[in-house]
CSV table of C-alpha atoms and ligand atoms in Angstrom, one decimal:
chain,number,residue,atom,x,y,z
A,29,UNK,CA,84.5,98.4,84.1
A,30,UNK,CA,83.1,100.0,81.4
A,31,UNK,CA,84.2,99.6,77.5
A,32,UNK,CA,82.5,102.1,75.0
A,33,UNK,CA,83.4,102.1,71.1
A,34,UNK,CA,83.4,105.8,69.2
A,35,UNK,CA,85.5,107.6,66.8
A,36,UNK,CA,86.1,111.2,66.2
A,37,UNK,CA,84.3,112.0,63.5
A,38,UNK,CA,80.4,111.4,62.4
A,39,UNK,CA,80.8,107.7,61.7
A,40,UNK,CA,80.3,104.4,63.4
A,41,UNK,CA,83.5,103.6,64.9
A,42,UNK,CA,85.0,102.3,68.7
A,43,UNK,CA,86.8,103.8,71.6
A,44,UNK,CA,87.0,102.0,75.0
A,45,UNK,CA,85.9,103.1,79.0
A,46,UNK,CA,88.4,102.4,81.9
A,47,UNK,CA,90.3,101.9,78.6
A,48,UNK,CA,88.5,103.6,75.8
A,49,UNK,CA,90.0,102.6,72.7
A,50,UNK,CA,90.0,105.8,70.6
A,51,UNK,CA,90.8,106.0,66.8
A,52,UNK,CA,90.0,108.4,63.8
A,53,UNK,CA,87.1,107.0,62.3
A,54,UNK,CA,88.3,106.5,58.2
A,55,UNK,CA,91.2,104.1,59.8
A,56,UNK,CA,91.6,101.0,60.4
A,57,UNK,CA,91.8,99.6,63.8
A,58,UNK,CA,95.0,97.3,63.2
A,59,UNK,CA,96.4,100.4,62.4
A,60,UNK,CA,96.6,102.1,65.9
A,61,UNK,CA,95.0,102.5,69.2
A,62,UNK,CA,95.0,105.2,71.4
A,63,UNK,CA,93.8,103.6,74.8
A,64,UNK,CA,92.5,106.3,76.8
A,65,UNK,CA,93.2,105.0,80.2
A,66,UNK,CA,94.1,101.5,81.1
A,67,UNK,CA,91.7,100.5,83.9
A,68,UNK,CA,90.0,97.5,82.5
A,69,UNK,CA,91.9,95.3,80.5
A,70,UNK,CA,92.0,92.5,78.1
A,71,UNK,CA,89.3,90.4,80.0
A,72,UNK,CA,87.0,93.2,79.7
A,73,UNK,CA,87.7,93.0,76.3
A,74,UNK,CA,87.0,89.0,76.3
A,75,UNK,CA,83.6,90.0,77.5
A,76,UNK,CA,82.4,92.3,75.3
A,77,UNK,CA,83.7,90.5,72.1
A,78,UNK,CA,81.7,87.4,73.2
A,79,UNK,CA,78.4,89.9,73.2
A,80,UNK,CA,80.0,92.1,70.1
A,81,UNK,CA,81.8,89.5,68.1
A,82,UNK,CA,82.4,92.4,64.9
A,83,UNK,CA,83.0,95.1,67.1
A,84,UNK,CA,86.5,95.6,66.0
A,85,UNK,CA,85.9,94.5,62.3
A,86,UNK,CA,86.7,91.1,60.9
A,87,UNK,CA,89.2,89.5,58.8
A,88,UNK,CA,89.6,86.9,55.7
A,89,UNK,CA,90.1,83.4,56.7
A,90,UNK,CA,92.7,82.2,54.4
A,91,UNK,CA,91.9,79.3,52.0
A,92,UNK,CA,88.2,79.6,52.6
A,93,UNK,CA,86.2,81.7,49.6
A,94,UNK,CA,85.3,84.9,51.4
A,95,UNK,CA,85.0,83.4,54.8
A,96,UNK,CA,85.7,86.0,57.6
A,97,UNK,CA,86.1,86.2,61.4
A,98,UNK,CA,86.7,88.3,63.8
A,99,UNK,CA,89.3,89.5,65.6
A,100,UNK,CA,90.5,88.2,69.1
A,101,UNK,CA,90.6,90.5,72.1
A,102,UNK,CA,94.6,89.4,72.1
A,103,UNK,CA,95.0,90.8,68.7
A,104,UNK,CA,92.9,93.9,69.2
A,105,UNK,CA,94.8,94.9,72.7
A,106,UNK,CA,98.2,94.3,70.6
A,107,UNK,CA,96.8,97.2,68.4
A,108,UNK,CA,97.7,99.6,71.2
A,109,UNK,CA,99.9,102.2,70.0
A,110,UNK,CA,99.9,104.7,73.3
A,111,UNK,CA,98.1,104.6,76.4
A,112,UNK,CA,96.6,108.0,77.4
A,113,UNK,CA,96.4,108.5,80.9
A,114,UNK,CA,94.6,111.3,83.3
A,115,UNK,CA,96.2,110.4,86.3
A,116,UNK,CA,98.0,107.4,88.1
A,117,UNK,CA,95.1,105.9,90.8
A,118,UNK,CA,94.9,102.5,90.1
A,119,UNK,CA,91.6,102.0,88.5
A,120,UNK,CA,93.5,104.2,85.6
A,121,UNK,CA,96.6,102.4,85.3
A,122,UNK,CA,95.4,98.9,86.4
A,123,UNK,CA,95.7,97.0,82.5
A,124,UNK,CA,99.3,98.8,81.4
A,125,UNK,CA,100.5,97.4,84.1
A,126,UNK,CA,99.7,94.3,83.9
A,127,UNK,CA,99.7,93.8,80.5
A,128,UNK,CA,103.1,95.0,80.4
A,129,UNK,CA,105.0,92.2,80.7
A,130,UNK,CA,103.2,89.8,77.5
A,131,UNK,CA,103.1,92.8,75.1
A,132,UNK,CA,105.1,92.3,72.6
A,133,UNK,CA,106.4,94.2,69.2
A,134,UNK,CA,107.7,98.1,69.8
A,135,UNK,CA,107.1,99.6,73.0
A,136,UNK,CA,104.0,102.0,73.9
A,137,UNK,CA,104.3,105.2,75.3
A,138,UNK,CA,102.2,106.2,78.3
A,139,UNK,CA,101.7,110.0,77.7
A,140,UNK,CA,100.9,111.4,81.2
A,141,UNK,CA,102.1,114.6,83.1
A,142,UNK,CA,104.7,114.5,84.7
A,143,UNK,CA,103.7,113.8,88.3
A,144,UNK,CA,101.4,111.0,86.7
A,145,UNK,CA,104.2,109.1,84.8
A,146,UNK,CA,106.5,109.4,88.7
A,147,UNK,CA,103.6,107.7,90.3
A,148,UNK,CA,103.2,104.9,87.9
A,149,UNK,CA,107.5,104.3,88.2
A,150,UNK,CA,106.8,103.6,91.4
A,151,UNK,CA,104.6,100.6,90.5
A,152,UNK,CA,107.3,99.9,87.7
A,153,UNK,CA,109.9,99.8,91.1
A,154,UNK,CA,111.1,95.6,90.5
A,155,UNK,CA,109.7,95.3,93.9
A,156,UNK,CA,105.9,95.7,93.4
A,157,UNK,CA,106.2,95.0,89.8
A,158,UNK,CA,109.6,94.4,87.4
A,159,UNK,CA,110.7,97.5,85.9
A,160,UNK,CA,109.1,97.7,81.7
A,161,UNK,CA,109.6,101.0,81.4
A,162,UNK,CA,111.3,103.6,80.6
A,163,UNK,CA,112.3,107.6,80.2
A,164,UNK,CA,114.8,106.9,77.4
A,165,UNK,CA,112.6,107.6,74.3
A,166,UNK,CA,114.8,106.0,71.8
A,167,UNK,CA,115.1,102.5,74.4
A,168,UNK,CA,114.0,99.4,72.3
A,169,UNK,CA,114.0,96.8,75.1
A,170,UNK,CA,111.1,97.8,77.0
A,171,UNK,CA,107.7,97.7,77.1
A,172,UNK,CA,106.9,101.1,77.8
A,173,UNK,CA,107.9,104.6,77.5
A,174,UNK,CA,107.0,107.3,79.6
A,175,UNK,CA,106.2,110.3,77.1
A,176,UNK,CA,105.4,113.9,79.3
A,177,UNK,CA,102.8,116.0,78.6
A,178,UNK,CA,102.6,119.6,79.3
A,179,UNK,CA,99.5,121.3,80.4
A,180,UNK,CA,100.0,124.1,78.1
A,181,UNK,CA,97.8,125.1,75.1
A,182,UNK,CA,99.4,123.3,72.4
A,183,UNK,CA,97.8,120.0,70.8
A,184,UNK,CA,100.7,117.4,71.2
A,185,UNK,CA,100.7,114.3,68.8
A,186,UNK,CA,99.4,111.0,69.5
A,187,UNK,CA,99.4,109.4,66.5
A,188,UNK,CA,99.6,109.9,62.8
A,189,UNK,CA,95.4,111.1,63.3
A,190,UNK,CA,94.6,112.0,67.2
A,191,UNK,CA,96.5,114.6,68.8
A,192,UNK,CA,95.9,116.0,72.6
A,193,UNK,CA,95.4,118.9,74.6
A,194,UNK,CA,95.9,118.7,78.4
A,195,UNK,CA,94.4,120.8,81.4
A,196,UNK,CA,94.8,120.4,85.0
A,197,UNK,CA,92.0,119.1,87.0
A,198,UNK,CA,91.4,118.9,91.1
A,199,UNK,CA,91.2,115.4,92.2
A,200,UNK,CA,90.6,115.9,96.0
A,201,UNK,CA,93.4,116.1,98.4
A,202,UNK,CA,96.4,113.4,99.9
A,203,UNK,CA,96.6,112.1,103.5
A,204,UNK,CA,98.8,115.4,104.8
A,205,UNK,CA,96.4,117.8,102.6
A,206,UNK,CA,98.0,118.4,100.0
A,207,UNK,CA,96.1,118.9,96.3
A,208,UNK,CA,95.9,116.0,94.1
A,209,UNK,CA,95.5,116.4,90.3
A,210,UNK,CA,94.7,114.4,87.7
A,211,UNK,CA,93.6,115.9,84.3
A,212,UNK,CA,91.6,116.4,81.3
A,213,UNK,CA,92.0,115.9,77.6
A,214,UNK,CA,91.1,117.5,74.6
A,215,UNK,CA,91.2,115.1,71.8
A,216,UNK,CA,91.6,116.1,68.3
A,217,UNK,CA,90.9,114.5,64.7
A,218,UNK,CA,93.9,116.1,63.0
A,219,UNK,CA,92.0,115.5,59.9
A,220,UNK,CA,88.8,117.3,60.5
A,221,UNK,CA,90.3,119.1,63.2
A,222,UNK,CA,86.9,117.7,65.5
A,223,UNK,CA,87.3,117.2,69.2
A,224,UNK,CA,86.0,115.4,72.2
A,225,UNK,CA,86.6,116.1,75.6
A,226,UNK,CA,87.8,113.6,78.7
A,227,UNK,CA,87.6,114.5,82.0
A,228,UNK,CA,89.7,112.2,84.3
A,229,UNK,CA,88.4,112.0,88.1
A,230,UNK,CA,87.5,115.4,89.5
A,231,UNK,CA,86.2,117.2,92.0
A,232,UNK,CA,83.5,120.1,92.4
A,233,UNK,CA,85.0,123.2,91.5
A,234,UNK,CA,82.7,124.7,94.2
A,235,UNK,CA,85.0,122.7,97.3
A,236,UNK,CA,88.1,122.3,95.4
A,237,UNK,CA,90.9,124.7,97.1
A,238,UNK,CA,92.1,125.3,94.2
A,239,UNK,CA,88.9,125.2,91.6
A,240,UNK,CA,90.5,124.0,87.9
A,241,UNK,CA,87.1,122.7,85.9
A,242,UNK,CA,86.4,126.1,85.1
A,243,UNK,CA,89.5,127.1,82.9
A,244,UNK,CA,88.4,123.8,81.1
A,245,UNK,CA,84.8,125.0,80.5
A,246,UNK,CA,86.0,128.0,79.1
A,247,UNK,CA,87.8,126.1,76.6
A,248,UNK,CA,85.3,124.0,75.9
A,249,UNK,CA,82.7,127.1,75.5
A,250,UNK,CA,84.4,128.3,72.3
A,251,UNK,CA,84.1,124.8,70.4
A,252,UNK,CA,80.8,124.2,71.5
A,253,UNK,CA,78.5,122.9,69.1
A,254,UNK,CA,80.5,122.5,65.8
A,255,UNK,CA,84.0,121.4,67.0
A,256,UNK,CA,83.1,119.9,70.3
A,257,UNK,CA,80.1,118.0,71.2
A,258,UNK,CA,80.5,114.8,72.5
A,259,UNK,CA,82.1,114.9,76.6
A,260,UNK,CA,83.0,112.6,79.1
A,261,UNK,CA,83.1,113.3,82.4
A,262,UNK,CA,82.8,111.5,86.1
A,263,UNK,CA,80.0,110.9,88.3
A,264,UNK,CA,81.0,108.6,91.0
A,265,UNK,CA,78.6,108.6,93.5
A,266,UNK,CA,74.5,109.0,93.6
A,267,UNK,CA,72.2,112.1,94.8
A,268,UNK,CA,72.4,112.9,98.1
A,269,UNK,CA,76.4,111.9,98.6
A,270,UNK,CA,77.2,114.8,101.2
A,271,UNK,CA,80.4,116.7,100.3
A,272,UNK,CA,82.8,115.2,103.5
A,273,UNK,CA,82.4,111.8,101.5
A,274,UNK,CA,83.2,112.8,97.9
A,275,UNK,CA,86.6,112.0,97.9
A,276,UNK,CA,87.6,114.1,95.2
A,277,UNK,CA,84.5,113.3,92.7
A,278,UNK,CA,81.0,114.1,91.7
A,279,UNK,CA,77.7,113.5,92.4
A,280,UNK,CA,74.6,114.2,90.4
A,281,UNK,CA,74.2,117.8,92.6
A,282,UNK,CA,77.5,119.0,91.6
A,283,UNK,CA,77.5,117.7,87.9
A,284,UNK,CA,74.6,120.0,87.7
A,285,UNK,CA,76.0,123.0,89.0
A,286,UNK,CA,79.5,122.4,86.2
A,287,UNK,CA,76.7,122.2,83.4
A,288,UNK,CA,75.6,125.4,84.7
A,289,UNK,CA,78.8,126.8,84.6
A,290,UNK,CA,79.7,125.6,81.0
A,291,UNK,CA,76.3,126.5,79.7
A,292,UNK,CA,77.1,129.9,81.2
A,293,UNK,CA,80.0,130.4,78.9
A,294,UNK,CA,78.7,129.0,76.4
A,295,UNK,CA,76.4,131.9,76.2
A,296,UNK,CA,79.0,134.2,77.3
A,297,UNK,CA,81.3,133.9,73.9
A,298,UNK,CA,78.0,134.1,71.7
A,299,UNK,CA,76.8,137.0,73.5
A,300,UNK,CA,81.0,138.5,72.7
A,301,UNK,CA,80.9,137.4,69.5
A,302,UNK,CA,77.6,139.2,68.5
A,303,UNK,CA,79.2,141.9,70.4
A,304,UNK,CA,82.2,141.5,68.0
A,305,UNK,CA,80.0,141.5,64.8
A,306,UNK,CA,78.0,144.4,65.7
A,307,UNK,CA,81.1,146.3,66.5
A,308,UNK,CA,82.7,145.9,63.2
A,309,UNK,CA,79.4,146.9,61.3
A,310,UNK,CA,79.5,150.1,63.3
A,311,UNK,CA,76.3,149.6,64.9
A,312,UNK,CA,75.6,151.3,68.4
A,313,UNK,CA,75.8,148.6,71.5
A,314,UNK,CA,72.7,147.4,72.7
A,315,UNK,CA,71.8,147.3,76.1
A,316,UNK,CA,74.4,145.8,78.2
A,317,UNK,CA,72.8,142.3,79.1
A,318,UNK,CA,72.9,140.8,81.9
A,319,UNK,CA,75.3,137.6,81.8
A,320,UNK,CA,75.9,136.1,84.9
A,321,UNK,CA,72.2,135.1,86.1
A,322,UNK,CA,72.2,131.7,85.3
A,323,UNK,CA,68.2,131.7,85.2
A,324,UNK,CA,66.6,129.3,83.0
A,325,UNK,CA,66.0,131.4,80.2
A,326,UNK,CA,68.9,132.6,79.8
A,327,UNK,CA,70.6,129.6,79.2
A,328,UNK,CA,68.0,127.7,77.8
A,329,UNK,CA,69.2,126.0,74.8
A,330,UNK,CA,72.9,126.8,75.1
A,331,UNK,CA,74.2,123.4,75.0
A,332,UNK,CA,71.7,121.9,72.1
A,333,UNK,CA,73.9,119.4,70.1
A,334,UNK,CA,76.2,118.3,73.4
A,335,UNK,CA,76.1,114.6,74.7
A,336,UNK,CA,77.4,114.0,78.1
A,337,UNK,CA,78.6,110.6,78.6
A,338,UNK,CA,78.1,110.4,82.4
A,339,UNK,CA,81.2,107.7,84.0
A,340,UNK,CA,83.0,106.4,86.3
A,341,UNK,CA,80.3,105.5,88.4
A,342,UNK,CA,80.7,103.9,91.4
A,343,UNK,CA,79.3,100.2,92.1
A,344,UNK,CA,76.3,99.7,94.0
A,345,UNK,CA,77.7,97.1,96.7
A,346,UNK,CA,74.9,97.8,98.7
A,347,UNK,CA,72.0,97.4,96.3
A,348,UNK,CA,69.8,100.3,97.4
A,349,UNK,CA,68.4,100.7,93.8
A,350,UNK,CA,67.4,98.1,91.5
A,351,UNK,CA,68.5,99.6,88.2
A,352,UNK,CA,72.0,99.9,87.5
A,353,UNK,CA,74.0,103.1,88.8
A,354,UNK,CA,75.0,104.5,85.9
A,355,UNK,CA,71.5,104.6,84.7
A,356,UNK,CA,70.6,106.1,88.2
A,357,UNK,CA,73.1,109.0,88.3
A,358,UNK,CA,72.3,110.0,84.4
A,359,UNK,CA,68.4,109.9,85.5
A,360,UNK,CA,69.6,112.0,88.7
A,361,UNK,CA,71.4,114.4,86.2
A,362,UNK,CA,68.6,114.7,83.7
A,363,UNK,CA,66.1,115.5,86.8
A,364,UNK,CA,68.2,118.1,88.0
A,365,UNK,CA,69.2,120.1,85.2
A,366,UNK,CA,65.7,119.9,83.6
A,367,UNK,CA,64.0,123.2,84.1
A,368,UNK,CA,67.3,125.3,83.2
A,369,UNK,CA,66.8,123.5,79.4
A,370,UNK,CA,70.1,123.3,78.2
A,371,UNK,CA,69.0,121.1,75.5
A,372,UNK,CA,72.0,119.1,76.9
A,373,UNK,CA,71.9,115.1,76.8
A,374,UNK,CA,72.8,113.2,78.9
A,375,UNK,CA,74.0,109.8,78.5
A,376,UNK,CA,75.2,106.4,80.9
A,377,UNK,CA,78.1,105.1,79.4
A,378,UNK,CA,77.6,101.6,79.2
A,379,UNK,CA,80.1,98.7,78.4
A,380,UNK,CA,80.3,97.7,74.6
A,381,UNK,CA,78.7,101.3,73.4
A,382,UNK,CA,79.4,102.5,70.2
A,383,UNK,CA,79.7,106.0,70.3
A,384,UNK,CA,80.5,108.8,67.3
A,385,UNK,CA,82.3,111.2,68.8
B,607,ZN,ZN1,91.2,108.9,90.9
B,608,ZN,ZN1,89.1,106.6,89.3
């Protein structure tokens, strides 16, 4: 379980892990959450408040002169406006559930696809959990609402400040074969129109059957450095993890490859949009470079000013290192991609983080 705190712009400000708490930064928490996933819940957030007191801000303690205290990790999960969620595996959906039932004020929505929001009504079935929510938008007396999204191009609202783009993702495959999909998210300040980019569980592109990371990379490509730098995306298991026993994730091996791929067309829109520009000064074409090498120096340097939050890491039950696993798998990363030079970072997303998205 992992808690992180960022905002979506260049400030100091929170977002949560298994349940990142997302919000714009020149706002108020009490004003609105956006919980990005639901994994770890309010015990995780018991935890971290007890290390971080002031994470979440204080408040006045009335009839004292200027005496504050913080907030409780009740009255911060009650901030919760919406739950954002990539897919329905229970290490995503673990806290809305069972926080559902001692909510209390209006009802959240869960925005999920629509496959998502089907899987998690069969948790909300009154057999293996009572039924607290709903498809009736406008229903008052429930807990939860189940709000589609579409994976189309369009940014759909999440609040009055954070709005969201979705894309399909591969997520391995079910017992009879068939695909499994969970998703990821483009989030958007709707103020400074800055974004950061979620990637719910996923698999390699290079053994999915049907390989989805790469319409995100391209995506990503055109908002990379100034609109887009901060990303979040899976690596569950360490080095070495053979491809039969991925179960629809990453390791440190494949990770690499994606950054390749991203930094790749990265490269490829600056190398159109000089092409563009030279084009409309009338100049004759240059040389037609190559583009599609992927050799160190020609992507060195593509991804300067990108963080890569590396989670979703799986535990260590074994103990076969002695630091912790996250910190493993981002070392792993870092080792691999080193001689390409992307002038990418890469970060372990640890519990309690602040992060400026
Ligand atoms: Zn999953
Ligand atoms: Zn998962």
């Amino acid at each position: 379980m992992v808690i992180l705190t960022t905002a979506l712009d260049p400030d100091p400000d929170v977002v949560l892990l298994d349940q990142l708490p997302i919000k714009a930064h020149d706002v108020p928490w009490s004003e609105g959450i956006v919980a990005l996933e639901a994994g770890s819940g309010i015990g995780a957030l018991k935890e971290i408040l007890r290390e971080k007191p002031d994470l979440f801000g204080t408040r006045a303690v009335k009839g004292t002169n200027g005496d504050t205290k913080p907030w409780t990790a009740a009255e911060v999960y009650s901030w919760i406006q919406c739950y954002l969620i990539t897919h329905a595996h229970l290490d995503h959906v673990n806290s809305l559930v069972l926080s559902a039932g001692s909510m209390s004020g209006s009802p959240r929505r869960i925005y999920a696809v629509e496959q998502a929001l089907k899987d998690i009504e069969g948790i909300f079935s009154d057999r293996l959990w009572p039924n607290l929510a709903s498809w009736n938008e406008k229903e008052c007396n429930t807990a939860l609402i189940y709000s589609r999204l579409h994976a189309d191009d369009l940014y759909k609202d999440l609040s009055d400040h954070l709005s969201v783009r979705t894309m399909p993702l591969s997520h391995g495959k079910d017992r009879a074969g068939g695909a499994y999909k969970s998703a990821a998210f483009f989030i958007r300040n709707k103020t400074s129109g800055h974004e950061l980019l979620f990637f719910g569980d996923v698999e390699p592109d290079s053994i999915a059957s049907q390989p989805r990371t790469i319409d995100v990379w391209r995506v990503a490509a055109t908002k990379i450095p100034h609109k887009l730098s901060t990303i979040f995306i899976e690596c569950s298991w360490p080095k070495g993890r053979s491809d039969q026993l991925l179960f629809g994730h990453l390791n440190p091996e494949h990770l690499a490859v994606e950054l390749g791929v991203l930094a790749s067309e990265v490269m490829k829109v600056r190398q159109d949009a000089v092409a563009k520009e030279r084009s409309s000064k009338s100049q004759p074409p240059r040389k037609k470079q190559r583009r599609d090498s992927g050799s160190p120096s020609t992507l060195r340097g593509a991804l300067e000013g990108v963080r890569v939050y590396i989670i979703h890491c799986k535990e260590d039950l074994r103990h076969d290192f002695d630091r912790p696993i996250n910190q493993v798998i981002a070392e792993q990363v870092r080792a691999l991609i080193k001689v390409q030079e992307l002038g990418v970072e890469i970060i372990a997303a640890e519990q309690g983080m602040h992060i400026r998205a």
